[in-house]
PDB file of N, CA and C and ligand atoms in Angstrom:
ATOM      1  N   UNK A   4      15.462  -6.043   2.562  1.00 95.00           N
ATOM      2  CA  UNK A   4      14.470  -4.834   2.321  1.00 95.00           C
ATOM      3  C   UNK A   4      15.776  -3.482   3.003  1.00 95.00           C
ATOM      4  N   UNK A   5      15.100  -2.405   2.849  1.00 95.00           N
ATOM      5  CA  UNK A   5      15.589  -1.117   3.420  1.00 95.00           C
ATOM      6  C   UNK A   5      14.504  -0.252   4.331  1.00 95.00           C
ATOM      7  N   UNK A   6      14.582   0.112   5.362  1.00 94.00           N
ATOM      8  CA  UNK A   6      13.757   1.604   5.873  1.00 94.00           C
ATOM      9  C   UNK A   6      14.282   2.402   4.956  1.00 94.00           C
ATOM     10  N   UNK A   7      12.730   2.937   4.238  1.00 94.00           N
ATOM     11  CA  UNK A   7      13.034   4.534   3.872  1.00 94.00           C
ATOM     12  C   UNK A   7      12.490   5.621   4.522  1.00 94.00           C
ATOM     13  N   UNK A   8      11.440   5.075   5.425  1.00 91.00           N
ATOM     14  CA  UNK A   8      10.493   6.616   5.717  1.00 91.00           C
ATOM     15  C   UNK A   8      10.022   5.941   7.372  1.00 91.00           C
ATOM     16  N   UNK A   9      10.138   7.132   8.426  1.00 88.00           N
ATOM     17  CA  UNK A   9       9.834   6.740   9.895  1.00 88.00           C
ATOM     18  C   UNK A   9       8.548   7.298   9.654  1.00 88.00           C
ATOM     19  N   UNK A  10       7.209   6.711   9.575  1.00 88.00           N
ATOM     20  CA  UNK A  10       5.782   7.243   9.396  1.00 88.00           C
ATOM     21  C   UNK A  10       5.488   8.282  10.954  1.00 88.00           C
ATOM     22  N   UNK A  11       4.492   9.311  10.813  1.00 82.00           N
ATOM     23  CA  UNK A  11       3.753   9.752  12.285  1.00 82.00           C
ATOM     24  C   UNK A  11       3.169   8.677  12.408  1.00 82.00           C
ATOM     25  N   UNK A  12       2.251   8.082  11.530  1.00 84.00           N
ATOM     26  CA  UNK A  12       0.821   7.031  12.218  1.00 84.00           C
ATOM     27  C   UNK A  12       0.971   5.979  10.899  1.00 84.00           C
ATOM     28  N   UNK A  13       0.128   5.695  11.155  1.00 86.00           N
ATOM     29  CA  UNK A  13      -0.419   4.555  10.209  1.00 86.00           C
ATOM     30  C   UNK A  13      -0.879   5.065   8.673  1.00 86.00           C
ATOM     31  N   UNK A  14      -1.765   5.573   8.583  1.00 87.00           N
ATOM     32  CA  UNK A  14      -2.144   6.414   7.661  1.00 87.00           C
ATOM     33  C   UNK A  14      -0.821   7.001   6.845  1.00 87.00           C
ATOM     34  N   UNK A  15      -0.167   7.759   7.396  1.00 87.00           N
ATOM     35  CA  UNK A  15       1.195   8.318   6.609  1.00 87.00           C
ATOM     36  C   UNK A  15       1.994   7.150   6.116  1.00 87.00           C
ATOM     37  N   UNK A  16       2.164   6.144   6.819  1.00 92.00           N
ATOM     38  CA  UNK A  16       2.762   5.283   6.313  1.00 92.00           C
ATOM     39  C   UNK A  16       2.007   4.490   4.822  1.00 92.00           C
ATOM     40  N   UNK A  17       0.770   4.262   5.417  1.00 92.00           N
ATOM     41  CA  UNK A  17       0.231   3.346   4.092  1.00 92.00           C
ATOM     42  C   UNK A  17      -0.033   4.504   2.981  1.00 92.00           C
ATOM     43  N   UNK A  18      -0.201   5.801   3.266  1.00 90.00           N
ATOM     44  CA  UNK A  18       0.046   6.825   2.171  1.00 90.00           C
ATOM     45  C   UNK A  18       0.958   6.629   1.048  1.00 90.00           C
ATOM     46  N   UNK A  19       2.107   6.549   2.171  1.00 92.00           N
ATOM     47  CA  UNK A  19       3.604   6.126   1.303  1.00 92.00           C
ATOM     48  C   UNK A  19       3.500   5.032   0.155  1.00 92.00           C
ATOM     49  N   UNK A  20       3.264   4.058   1.210  1.00 94.00           N
ATOM     50  CA  UNK A  20       3.172   2.607   0.546  1.00 94.00           C
ATOM     51  C   UNK A  20       2.876   2.970  -1.048  1.00 94.00           C
ATOM     52  N   UNK A  21       1.077   3.741  -0.813  1.00 93.00           N
ATOM     53  CA  UNK A  21       0.443   3.558  -2.195  1.00 93.00           C
ATOM     54  C   UNK A  21       1.110   3.890  -2.936  1.00 93.00           C
ATOM     55  N   UNK A  22       1.716   5.144  -2.697  1.00 90.00           N
ATOM     56  CA  UNK A  22       2.633   6.448  -3.699  1.00 90.00           C
ATOM     57  C   UNK A  22       3.621   5.536  -4.049  1.00 90.00           C
ATOM     58  N   UNK A  23       4.374   4.715  -3.559  1.00 94.00           N
ATOM     59  CA  UNK A  23       5.380   3.903  -3.864  1.00 94.00           C
ATOM     60  C   UNK A  23       5.130   2.795  -5.012  1.00 94.00           C
ATOM     61  N   UNK A  24       3.876   1.907  -4.960  1.00 94.00           N
ATOM     62  CA  UNK A  24       3.609   1.169  -5.696  1.00 94.00           C
ATOM     63  C   UNK A  24       2.797   1.328  -6.755  1.00 94.00           C
ATOM     64  N   UNK A  25       2.335   2.743  -6.677  1.00 92.00           N
ATOM     65  CA  UNK A  25       2.281   3.450  -8.030  1.00 92.00           C
ATOM     66  C   UNK A  25       2.931   3.700  -8.824  1.00 92.00           C
ATOM     67  N   UNK A  26       4.349   3.560  -8.267  1.00 91.00           N
ATOM     68  CA  UNK A  26       5.651   3.644  -9.083  1.00 91.00           C
ATOM     69  C   UNK A  26       6.373   2.512  -9.333  1.00 91.00           C
ATOM     70  N   UNK A  27       5.317   1.393  -9.296  1.00 95.00           N
ATOM     71  CA  UNK A  27       5.645   0.145  -9.241  1.00 95.00           C
ATOM     72  C   UNK A  27       7.164  -0.762  -8.363  1.00 95.00           C
ATOM     73  N   UNK A  28       6.770   0.026  -7.245  1.00 96.00           N
ATOM     74  CA  UNK A  28       7.862  -0.491  -5.680  1.00 96.00           C
ATOM     75  C   UNK A  28       7.108  -1.175  -5.154  1.00 96.00           C
ATOM     76  N   UNK A  29       7.504  -2.448  -4.663  1.00 96.00           N
ATOM     77  CA  UNK A  29       6.671  -2.879  -3.696  1.00 96.00           C
ATOM     78  C   UNK A  29       7.231  -2.808  -2.088  1.00 96.00           C
ATOM     79  N   UNK A  30       6.103  -1.844  -1.572  1.00 97.00           N
ATOM     80  CA  UNK A  30       6.876  -0.972  -0.413  1.00 97.00           C
ATOM     81  C   UNK A  30       6.040  -2.018   0.707  1.00 97.00           C
ATOM     82  N   UNK A  31       6.462  -2.004   1.859  1.00 96.00           N
ATOM     83  CA  UNK A  31       5.916  -2.961   2.894  1.00 96.00           C
ATOM     84  C   UNK A  31       5.773  -1.970   4.464  1.00 96.00           C
ATOM     85  N   UNK A  32       4.691  -1.795   4.801  1.00 94.00           N
ATOM     86  CA  UNK A  32       4.958  -1.575   6.230  1.00 94.00           C
ATOM     87  C   UNK A  32       5.123  -2.178   7.457  1.00 94.00           C
ATOM     88  N   UNK A  33       6.229  -1.814   7.912  1.00 91.00           N
ATOM     89  CA  UNK A  33       6.260  -2.636   9.200  1.00 91.00           C
ATOM     90  C   UNK A  33       5.741  -1.905  10.752  1.00 91.00           C
ATOM     91  N   UNK A  34       5.679  -2.455  11.544  1.00 88.00           N
ATOM     92  CA  UNK A  34       5.547  -1.930  12.925  1.00 88.00           C
ATOM     93  C   UNK A  34       3.749  -1.760  13.274  1.00 88.00           C
ATOM     94  N   UNK A  35       3.047  -1.963  12.571  1.00 83.00           N
ATOM     95  CA  UNK A  35       1.497  -1.763  13.019  1.00 83.00           C
ATOM     96  C   UNK A  35       1.078  -2.311  14.178  1.00 83.00           C
ATOM     97  N   UNK A  36       1.684  -3.334  14.182  1.00 78.00           N
ATOM     98  CA  UNK A  36       0.762  -4.260  15.524  1.00 78.00           C
ATOM     99  C   UNK A  36       1.527  -3.380  16.398  1.00 78.00           C
ATOM    100  N   UNK A  37       2.809  -3.162  16.909  1.00 73.00           N
ATOM    101  CA  UNK A  37       2.954  -2.282  17.801  1.00 73.00           C
ATOM    102  C   UNK A  37       2.509  -0.745  17.989  1.00 73.00           C
ATOM    103  N   UNK A  38       2.567  -0.248  16.673  1.00 69.00           N
ATOM    104  CA  UNK A  38       1.628   1.074  16.829  1.00 69.00           C
ATOM    105  C   UNK A  38       0.194   0.940  17.120  1.00 69.00           C
ATOM    106  N   UNK A  39      -0.239  -0.191  17.594  1.00 73.00           N
ATOM    107  CA  UNK A  39      -1.822  -0.448  17.891  1.00 73.00           C
ATOM    108  C   UNK A  39      -1.521  -0.398  19.164  1.00 73.00           C
ATOM    109  N   UNK A  40      -0.879  -0.707  19.778  1.00 72.00           N
ATOM    110  CA  UNK A  40      -0.671  -0.436  21.295  1.00 72.00           C
ATOM    111  C   UNK A  40       0.363   0.400  21.989  1.00 72.00           C
ATOM    112  N   UNK A  41      -0.117   1.708  20.613  1.00 68.00           N
ATOM    113  CA  UNK A  41       0.469   3.079  21.350  1.00 68.00           C
ATOM    114  C   UNK A  41      -0.566   3.158  22.920  1.00 68.00           C
ATOM    115  N   UNK A  42       0.131   4.264  23.506  1.00 68.00           N
ATOM    116  CA  UNK A  42      -0.349   4.354  24.985  1.00 68.00           C
ATOM    117  C   UNK A  42      -0.075   3.578  26.241  1.00 68.00           C
ATOM    118  N   UNK A  43       0.385   1.951  25.835  1.00 67.00           N
ATOM    119  CA  UNK A  43       0.825   1.173  26.730  1.00 67.00           C
ATOM    120  C   UNK A  43       2.346   1.449  26.695  1.00 67.00           C
ATOM    121  N   UNK A  44       2.970   1.579  25.222  1.00 62.00           N
ATOM    122  CA  UNK A  44       4.365   1.618  25.390  1.00 62.00           C
ATOM    123  C   UNK A  44       4.681   3.090  24.845  1.00 62.00           C
ATOM    124  N   UNK A  45       5.824   3.480  25.139  1.00 64.00           N
ATOM    125  CA  UNK A  45       6.238   4.947  24.492  1.00 64.00           C
ATOM    126  C   UNK A  45       6.685   5.010  22.852  1.00 64.00           C
ATOM    127  N   UNK A  46       6.157   6.011  22.127  1.00 60.00           N
ATOM    128  CA  UNK A  46       6.479   5.971  20.830  1.00 60.00           C
ATOM    129  C   UNK A  46       8.127   6.174  20.567  1.00 60.00           C
ATOM    130  N   UNK A  47       8.793   5.478  20.058  1.00 65.00           N
ATOM    131  CA  UNK A  47       9.953   5.794  19.558  1.00 65.00           C
ATOM    132  C   UNK A  47      10.461   5.530  18.257  1.00 65.00           C
ATOM    133  N   UNK A  48      11.774   5.399  17.610  1.00 61.00           N
ATOM    134  CA  UNK A  48      11.655   5.092  16.647  1.00 61.00           C
ATOM    135  C   UNK A  48      11.181   3.839  16.048  1.00 61.00           C
ATOM    136  N   UNK A  49      11.831   2.890  17.152  1.00 65.00           N
ATOM    137  CA  UNK A  49      11.134   1.519  17.123  1.00 65.00           C
ATOM    138  C   UNK A  49       9.897   1.100  17.001  1.00 65.00           C
ATOM    139  N   UNK A  50       8.962   1.782  17.522  1.00 73.00           N
ATOM    140  CA  UNK A  50       7.558   1.820  17.699  1.00 73.00           C
ATOM    141  C   UNK A  50       6.698   1.929  16.705  1.00 73.00           C
ATOM    142  N   UNK A  51       7.097   3.235  16.109  1.00 83.00           N
ATOM    143  CA  UNK A  51       6.757   3.997  14.905  1.00 83.00           C
ATOM    144  C   UNK A  51       6.566   3.494  13.608  1.00 83.00           C
ATOM    145  N   UNK A  52       5.350   3.275  13.191  1.00 89.00           N
ATOM    146  CA  UNK A  52       5.171   2.469  11.529  1.00 89.00           C
ATOM    147  C   UNK A  52       6.692   3.015  10.807  1.00 89.00           C
ATOM    148  N   UNK A  53       6.940   2.225   9.980  1.00 92.00           N
ATOM    149  CA  UNK A  53       8.073   2.379   9.299  1.00 92.00           C
ATOM    150  C   UNK A  53       7.678   1.806   7.558  1.00 92.00           C
ATOM    151  N   UNK A  54       8.207   2.386   6.648  1.00 94.00           N
ATOM    152  CA  UNK A  54       7.961   1.857   5.092  1.00 94.00           C
ATOM    153  C   UNK A  54       9.582   1.297   4.524  1.00 94.00           C
ATOM    154  N   UNK A  55       9.155   0.149   4.232  1.00 96.00           N
ATOM    155  CA  UNK A  55      10.394  -0.829   3.372  1.00 96.00           C
ATOM    156  C   UNK A  55      10.348  -0.906   2.251  1.00 96.00           C
ATOM    157  N   UNK A  56      11.360  -1.030   1.479  1.00 97.00           N
ATOM    158  CA  UNK A  56      11.180  -1.351   0.158  1.00 97.00           C
ATOM    159  C   UNK A  56      12.592  -2.233  -0.448  1.00 97.00           C
ATOM    160  N   UNK A  57      12.546  -2.808  -1.051  1.00 97.00           N
ATOM    161  CA  UNK A  57      13.502  -4.159  -1.693  1.00 97.00           C
ATOM    162  C   UNK A  57      14.721  -2.813  -1.891  1.00 97.00           C
ATOM    163  N   UNK A  58      16.126  -4.097  -1.831  1.00 97.00           N
ATOM    164  CA  UNK A  58      17.071  -3.072  -1.566  1.00 97.00           C
ATOM    165  C   UNK A  58      17.679  -2.417  -3.004  1.00 97.00           C
ATOM    166  N   UNK A  59      17.010  -3.165  -3.956  1.00 97.00           N
ATOM    167  CA  UNK A  59      17.091  -2.447  -5.376  1.00 97.00           C
ATOM    168  C   UNK A  59      17.008  -1.597  -5.819  1.00 97.00           C
ATOM    169  N   UNK A  60      15.572  -0.934  -5.083  1.00 96.00           N
ATOM    170  CA  UNK A  60      14.435  -0.033  -5.219  1.00 96.00           C
ATOM    171  C   UNK A  60      14.873   1.141  -4.673  1.00 96.00           C
ATOM    172  N   UNK A  61      16.008   0.750  -3.794  1.00 96.00           N
ATOM    173  CA  UNK A  61      16.255   1.821  -2.320  1.00 96.00           C
ATOM    174  C   UNK A  61      16.216   3.514  -3.043  1.00 96.00           C
ATOM    175  N   UNK A  62      17.141   3.506  -4.345  1.00 94.00           N
ATOM    176  CA  UNK A  62      17.481   4.941  -4.571  1.00 94.00           C
ATOM    177  C   UNK A  62      16.315   5.279  -5.181  1.00 94.00           C
ATOM    178  N   UNK A  63      15.588   4.781  -6.062  1.00 94.00           N
ATOM    179  CA  UNK A  63      14.482   5.207  -6.356  1.00 94.00           C
ATOM    180  C   UNK A  63      13.357   5.614  -5.396  1.00 94.00           C
ATOM    181  N   UNK A  64      13.016   4.955  -4.525  1.00 94.00           N
ATOM    182  CA  UNK A  64      12.300   4.817  -3.383  1.00 94.00           C
ATOM    183  C   UNK A  64      12.560   6.704  -2.614  1.00 94.00           C
ATOM    184  N   UNK A  65      13.906   6.221  -2.232  1.00 92.00           N
ATOM    185  CA  UNK A  65      14.376   7.345  -1.960  1.00 92.00           C
ATOM    186  C   UNK A  65      13.781   9.251  -2.444  1.00 92.00           C
ATOM    187  N   UNK A  66      14.115   8.760  -3.903  1.00 88.00           N
ATOM    188  CA  UNK A  66      13.584   9.884  -4.896  1.00 88.00           C
ATOM    189  C   UNK A  66      11.912  10.260  -3.974  1.00 88.00           C
ATOM    190  N   UNK A  67      11.404   8.942  -4.444  1.00 89.00           N
ATOM    191  CA  UNK A  67      10.194   9.369  -4.686  1.00 89.00           C
ATOM    192  C   UNK A  67       9.595  10.058  -2.995  1.00 89.00           C
ATOM    193  N   UNK A  68      10.369   9.423  -1.847  1.00 89.00           N
ATOM    194  CA  UNK A  68      10.141  10.106  -0.778  1.00 89.00           C
ATOM    195  C   UNK A  68      10.054  11.431  -0.547  1.00 89.00           C
ATOM    196  N   UNK A  69      11.301  11.738  -1.203  1.00 84.00           N
ATOM    197  CA  UNK A  69      11.474  13.430  -1.246  1.00 84.00           C
ATOM    198  C   UNK A  69      10.065  14.537  -1.725  1.00 84.00           C
ATOM    199  N   UNK A  70       9.904  13.590  -2.822  1.00 81.00           N
ATOM    200  CA  UNK A  70       8.623  14.316  -3.332  1.00 81.00           C
ATOM    201  C   UNK A  70       6.959  14.448  -2.812  1.00 81.00           C
ATOM    202  N   UNK A  71       7.335  13.168  -1.828  1.00 81.00           N
ATOM    203  CA  UNK A  71       6.171  13.162  -0.909  1.00 81.00           C
ATOM    204  C   UNK A  71       6.087  13.316   0.305  1.00 81.00           C
ATOM    205  N   UNK A  72       5.113  14.584   0.089  1.00 61.00           N
ATOM    206  CA  UNK A  72       5.115  15.876   1.162  1.00 61.00           C
ATOM    207  C   UNK A  72       3.596  15.294   1.927  1.00 61.00           C
ATOM    208  N   UNK A  73       3.556  14.622   3.118  1.00 50.00           N
ATOM    209  CA  UNK A  73       2.553  14.446   4.092  1.00 50.00           C
ATOM    210  C   UNK A  73       2.737  15.508   5.156  1.00 50.00           C
ATOM    211  N   UNK A  74       2.248  16.383   5.397  1.00 46.00           N
ATOM    212  CA  UNK A  74       2.524  17.463   6.744  1.00 46.00           C
ATOM    213  C   UNK A  74       3.922  18.112   6.797  1.00 46.00           C
ATOM    214  N   UNK A  75       3.888  18.957   7.152  1.00 44.00           N
ATOM    215  CA  UNK A  75       5.342  19.603   7.144  1.00 44.00           C
ATOM    216  C   UNK A  75       5.994  18.906   8.512  1.00 44.00           C
ATOM    217  N   UNK A  76       5.269  18.628   9.295  1.00 45.00           N
ATOM    218  CA  UNK A  76       6.220  18.186  10.684  1.00 45.00           C
ATOM    219  C   UNK A  76       7.141  17.140  10.282  1.00 45.00           C
ATOM    220  N   UNK A  77       6.465  15.968   9.764  1.00 53.00           N
ATOM    221  CA  UNK A  77       7.111  14.622   9.190  1.00 53.00           C
ATOM    222  C   UNK A  77       8.364  15.119   8.278  1.00 53.00           C
ATOM    223  N   UNK A  78       7.884  16.115   7.356  1.00 50.00           N
ATOM    224  CA  UNK A  78       9.148  16.166   6.259  1.00 50.00           C
ATOM    225  C   UNK A  78      10.108  17.093   6.892  1.00 50.00           C
ATOM    226  N   UNK A  79       9.961  17.903   7.852  1.00 53.00           N
ATOM    227  CA  UNK A  79      10.855  18.678   8.449  1.00 53.00           C
ATOM    228  C   UNK A  79      11.489  17.835   9.639  1.00 53.00           C
ATOM    229  N   UNK A  80      10.930  16.801   9.970  1.00 55.00           N
ATOM    230  CA  UNK A  80      12.102  15.874  10.941  1.00 55.00           C
ATOM    231  C   UNK A  80      12.762  14.684  10.454  1.00 55.00           C
ATOM    232  N   UNK A  81      12.495  14.616   9.212  1.00 56.00           N
ATOM    233  CA  UNK A  81      12.800  13.795   8.300  1.00 56.00           C
ATOM    234  C   UNK A  81      14.256  14.504   7.309  1.00 56.00           C
ATOM    235  N   UNK A  82      14.078  15.460   7.265  1.00 69.00           N
ATOM    236  CA  UNK A  82      14.879  16.418   6.466  1.00 69.00           C
ATOM    237  C   UNK A  82      16.048  17.017   7.717  1.00 69.00           C
ATOM    238  N   UNK A  83      16.090  17.106   8.787  1.00 78.00           N
ATOM    239  CA  UNK A  83      16.875  17.763   9.878  1.00 78.00           C
ATOM    240  C   UNK A  83      18.320  16.876   9.624  1.00 78.00           C
ATOM    241  N   UNK A  84      18.995  17.944   9.792  1.00 85.00           N
ATOM    242  CA  UNK A  84      20.755  17.246   9.485  1.00 85.00           C
ATOM    243  C   UNK A  84      20.685  16.517  10.758  1.00 85.00           C
ATOM    244  N   UNK A  85      21.380  15.126  10.711  1.00 88.00           N
ATOM    245  CA  UNK A  85      21.651  14.236  12.050  1.00 88.00           C
ATOM    246  C   UNK A  85      23.066  14.214  12.026  1.00 88.00           C
ATOM    247  N   UNK A  86      23.582  13.638  13.355  1.00 92.00           N
ATOM    248  CA  UNK A  86      25.056  13.938  13.529  1.00 92.00           C
ATOM    249  C   UNK A  86      24.805  11.604  13.501  1.00 92.00           C
ATOM    250  N   UNK A  87      26.135  11.667  13.202  1.00 93.00           N
ATOM    251  CA  UNK A  87      26.294   9.871  13.203  1.00 93.00           C
ATOM    252  C   UNK A  87      27.381   9.605  14.471  1.00 93.00           C
ATOM    253  N   UNK A  88      27.404   8.570  14.839  1.00 93.00           N
ATOM    254  CA  UNK A  88      28.130   8.184  16.195  1.00 93.00           C
ATOM    255  C   UNK A  88      29.582   8.145  15.928  1.00 93.00           C
ATOM    256  N   UNK A  89      29.921   8.428  14.575  1.00 96.00           N
ATOM    257  CA  UNK A  89      31.537   8.780  14.146  1.00 96.00           C
ATOM    258  C   UNK A  89      31.913  10.219  14.136  1.00 96.00           C
ATOM    259  N   UNK A  90      30.781  11.136  14.481  1.00 95.00           N
ATOM    260  CA  UNK A  90      30.958  12.117  14.280  1.00 95.00           C
ATOM    261  C   UNK A  90      30.622  12.935  13.240  1.00 95.00           C
ATOM    262  N   UNK A  91      30.589  12.387  11.777  1.00 92.00           N
ATOM    263  CA  UNK A  91      30.160  13.290  10.513  1.00 92.00           C
ATOM    264  C   UNK A  91      28.500  13.727  10.666  1.00 92.00           C
ATOM    265  N   UNK A  92      28.659  14.718  10.465  1.00 91.00           N
ATOM    266  CA  UNK A  92      26.867  15.446  10.003  1.00 91.00           C
ATOM    267  C   UNK A  92      26.554  14.715   8.635  1.00 91.00           C
ATOM    268  N   UNK A  93      25.241  14.694   8.526  1.00 89.00           N
ATOM    269  CA  UNK A  93      24.848  14.194   7.577  1.00 89.00           C
ATOM    270  C   UNK A  93      23.176  14.606   7.185  1.00 89.00           C
ATOM    271  N   UNK A  94      23.189  15.088   6.060  1.00 83.00           N
ATOM    272  CA  UNK A  94      21.687  15.713   5.156  1.00 83.00           C
ATOM    273  C   UNK A  94      20.913  14.720   6.008  1.00 83.00           C
ATOM    274  N   UNK A  95      19.327  15.530   5.523  1.00 81.00           N
ATOM    275  CA  UNK A  95      18.457  14.838   6.839  1.00 81.00           C
ATOM    276  C   UNK A  95      17.791  13.345   5.902  1.00 81.00           C
ATOM    277  N   UNK A  96      18.334  13.788   4.594  1.00 77.00           N
ATOM    278  CA  UNK A  96      17.368  12.890   3.329  1.00 77.00           C
ATOM    279  C   UNK A  96      18.384  11.734   3.373  1.00 77.00           C
ATOM    280  N   UNK A  97      19.574  11.418   4.288  1.00 83.00           N
ATOM    281  CA  UNK A  97      20.373  10.012   4.144  1.00 83.00           C
ATOM    282  C   UNK A  97      19.801   9.521   5.500  1.00 83.00           C
ATOM    283  N   UNK A  98      19.588   8.208   5.297  1.00 85.00           N
ATOM    284  CA  UNK A  98      19.316   7.320   6.906  1.00 85.00           C
ATOM    285  C   UNK A  98      20.675   6.587   6.975  1.00 85.00           C
ATOM    286  N   UNK A  99      21.604   6.892   5.820  1.00 89.00           N
ATOM    287  CA  UNK A  99      22.873   6.187   6.492  1.00 89.00           C
ATOM    288  C   UNK A  99      23.840   7.375   6.391  1.00 89.00           C
ATOM    289  N   UNK A 100      25.154   6.833   7.102  1.00 92.00           N
ATOM    290  CA  UNK A 100      26.066   7.746   7.405  1.00 92.00           C
ATOM    291  C   UNK A 100      26.705   7.759   6.117  1.00 92.00           C
ATOM    292  N   UNK A 101      27.185   9.067   5.452  1.00 89.00           N
ATOM    293  CA  UNK A 101      27.902   8.754   4.260  1.00 89.00           C
ATOM    294  C   UNK A 101      29.335   8.062   4.327  1.00 89.00           C
ATOM    295  N   UNK A 102      29.839   8.659   5.585  1.00 93.00           N
ATOM    296  CA  UNK A 102      31.585   8.525   6.066  1.00 93.00           C
ATOM    297  C   UNK A 102      31.510   6.963   6.576  1.00 93.00           C
ATOM    298  N   UNK A 103      30.786   5.927   7.473  1.00 96.00           N
ATOM    299  CA  UNK A 103      30.803   4.746   7.738  1.00 96.00           C
ATOM    300  C   UNK A 103      29.842   4.063   7.294  1.00 96.00           C
ATOM    301  N   UNK A 104      28.483   4.354   7.092  1.00 94.00           N
ATOM    302  CA  UNK A 104      27.648   3.599   6.348  1.00 94.00           C
ATOM    303  C   UNK A 104      26.519   3.099   7.611  1.00 94.00           C
ATOM    304  N   UNK A 105      26.935   3.717   8.517  1.00 92.00           N
ATOM    305  CA  UNK A 105      26.072   3.237   9.787  1.00 92.00           C
ATOM    306  C   UNK A 105      24.493   3.440   9.548  1.00 92.00           C
ATOM    307  N   UNK A 106      23.782   3.271   9.866  1.00 89.00           N
ATOM    308  CA  UNK A 106      22.373   3.636   9.569  1.00 89.00           C
ATOM    309  C   UNK A 106      21.995   4.753  10.744  1.00 89.00           C
ATOM    310  N   UNK A 107      20.983   5.501  10.695  1.00 86.00           N
ATOM    311  CA  UNK A 107      20.704   6.424  11.451  1.00 86.00           C
ATOM    312  C   UNK A 107      20.169   5.857  12.496  1.00 86.00           C
TER     313      UNK A 107
HETATM  314 ZN1   ZN B 213      29.041   7.483  10.435  1.00 75.65          ZN
END
């Protein structure tokens, strides 16, 4: 499984899951139980709900995520370029560094 999307909240995650399943991709939402503890623990990339897909569907799922616009906030966060630990700048739609393969 690969993580393709970090959601703002559970409904955001489930919307995308349904969207991917509509296209035949068996997506999975992770982090639901942690999300329900929000307020008690800080919200970070590790505690926000995320959407995962099977490795073989990853490329197709990423294209679908691109067309999936739920709120400009999460969309713009997802698209912001990011700098990898190896120093390379990556486009926001990539979750792994093109240079060294480290995940975002
Ligand atoms: Zn890198």
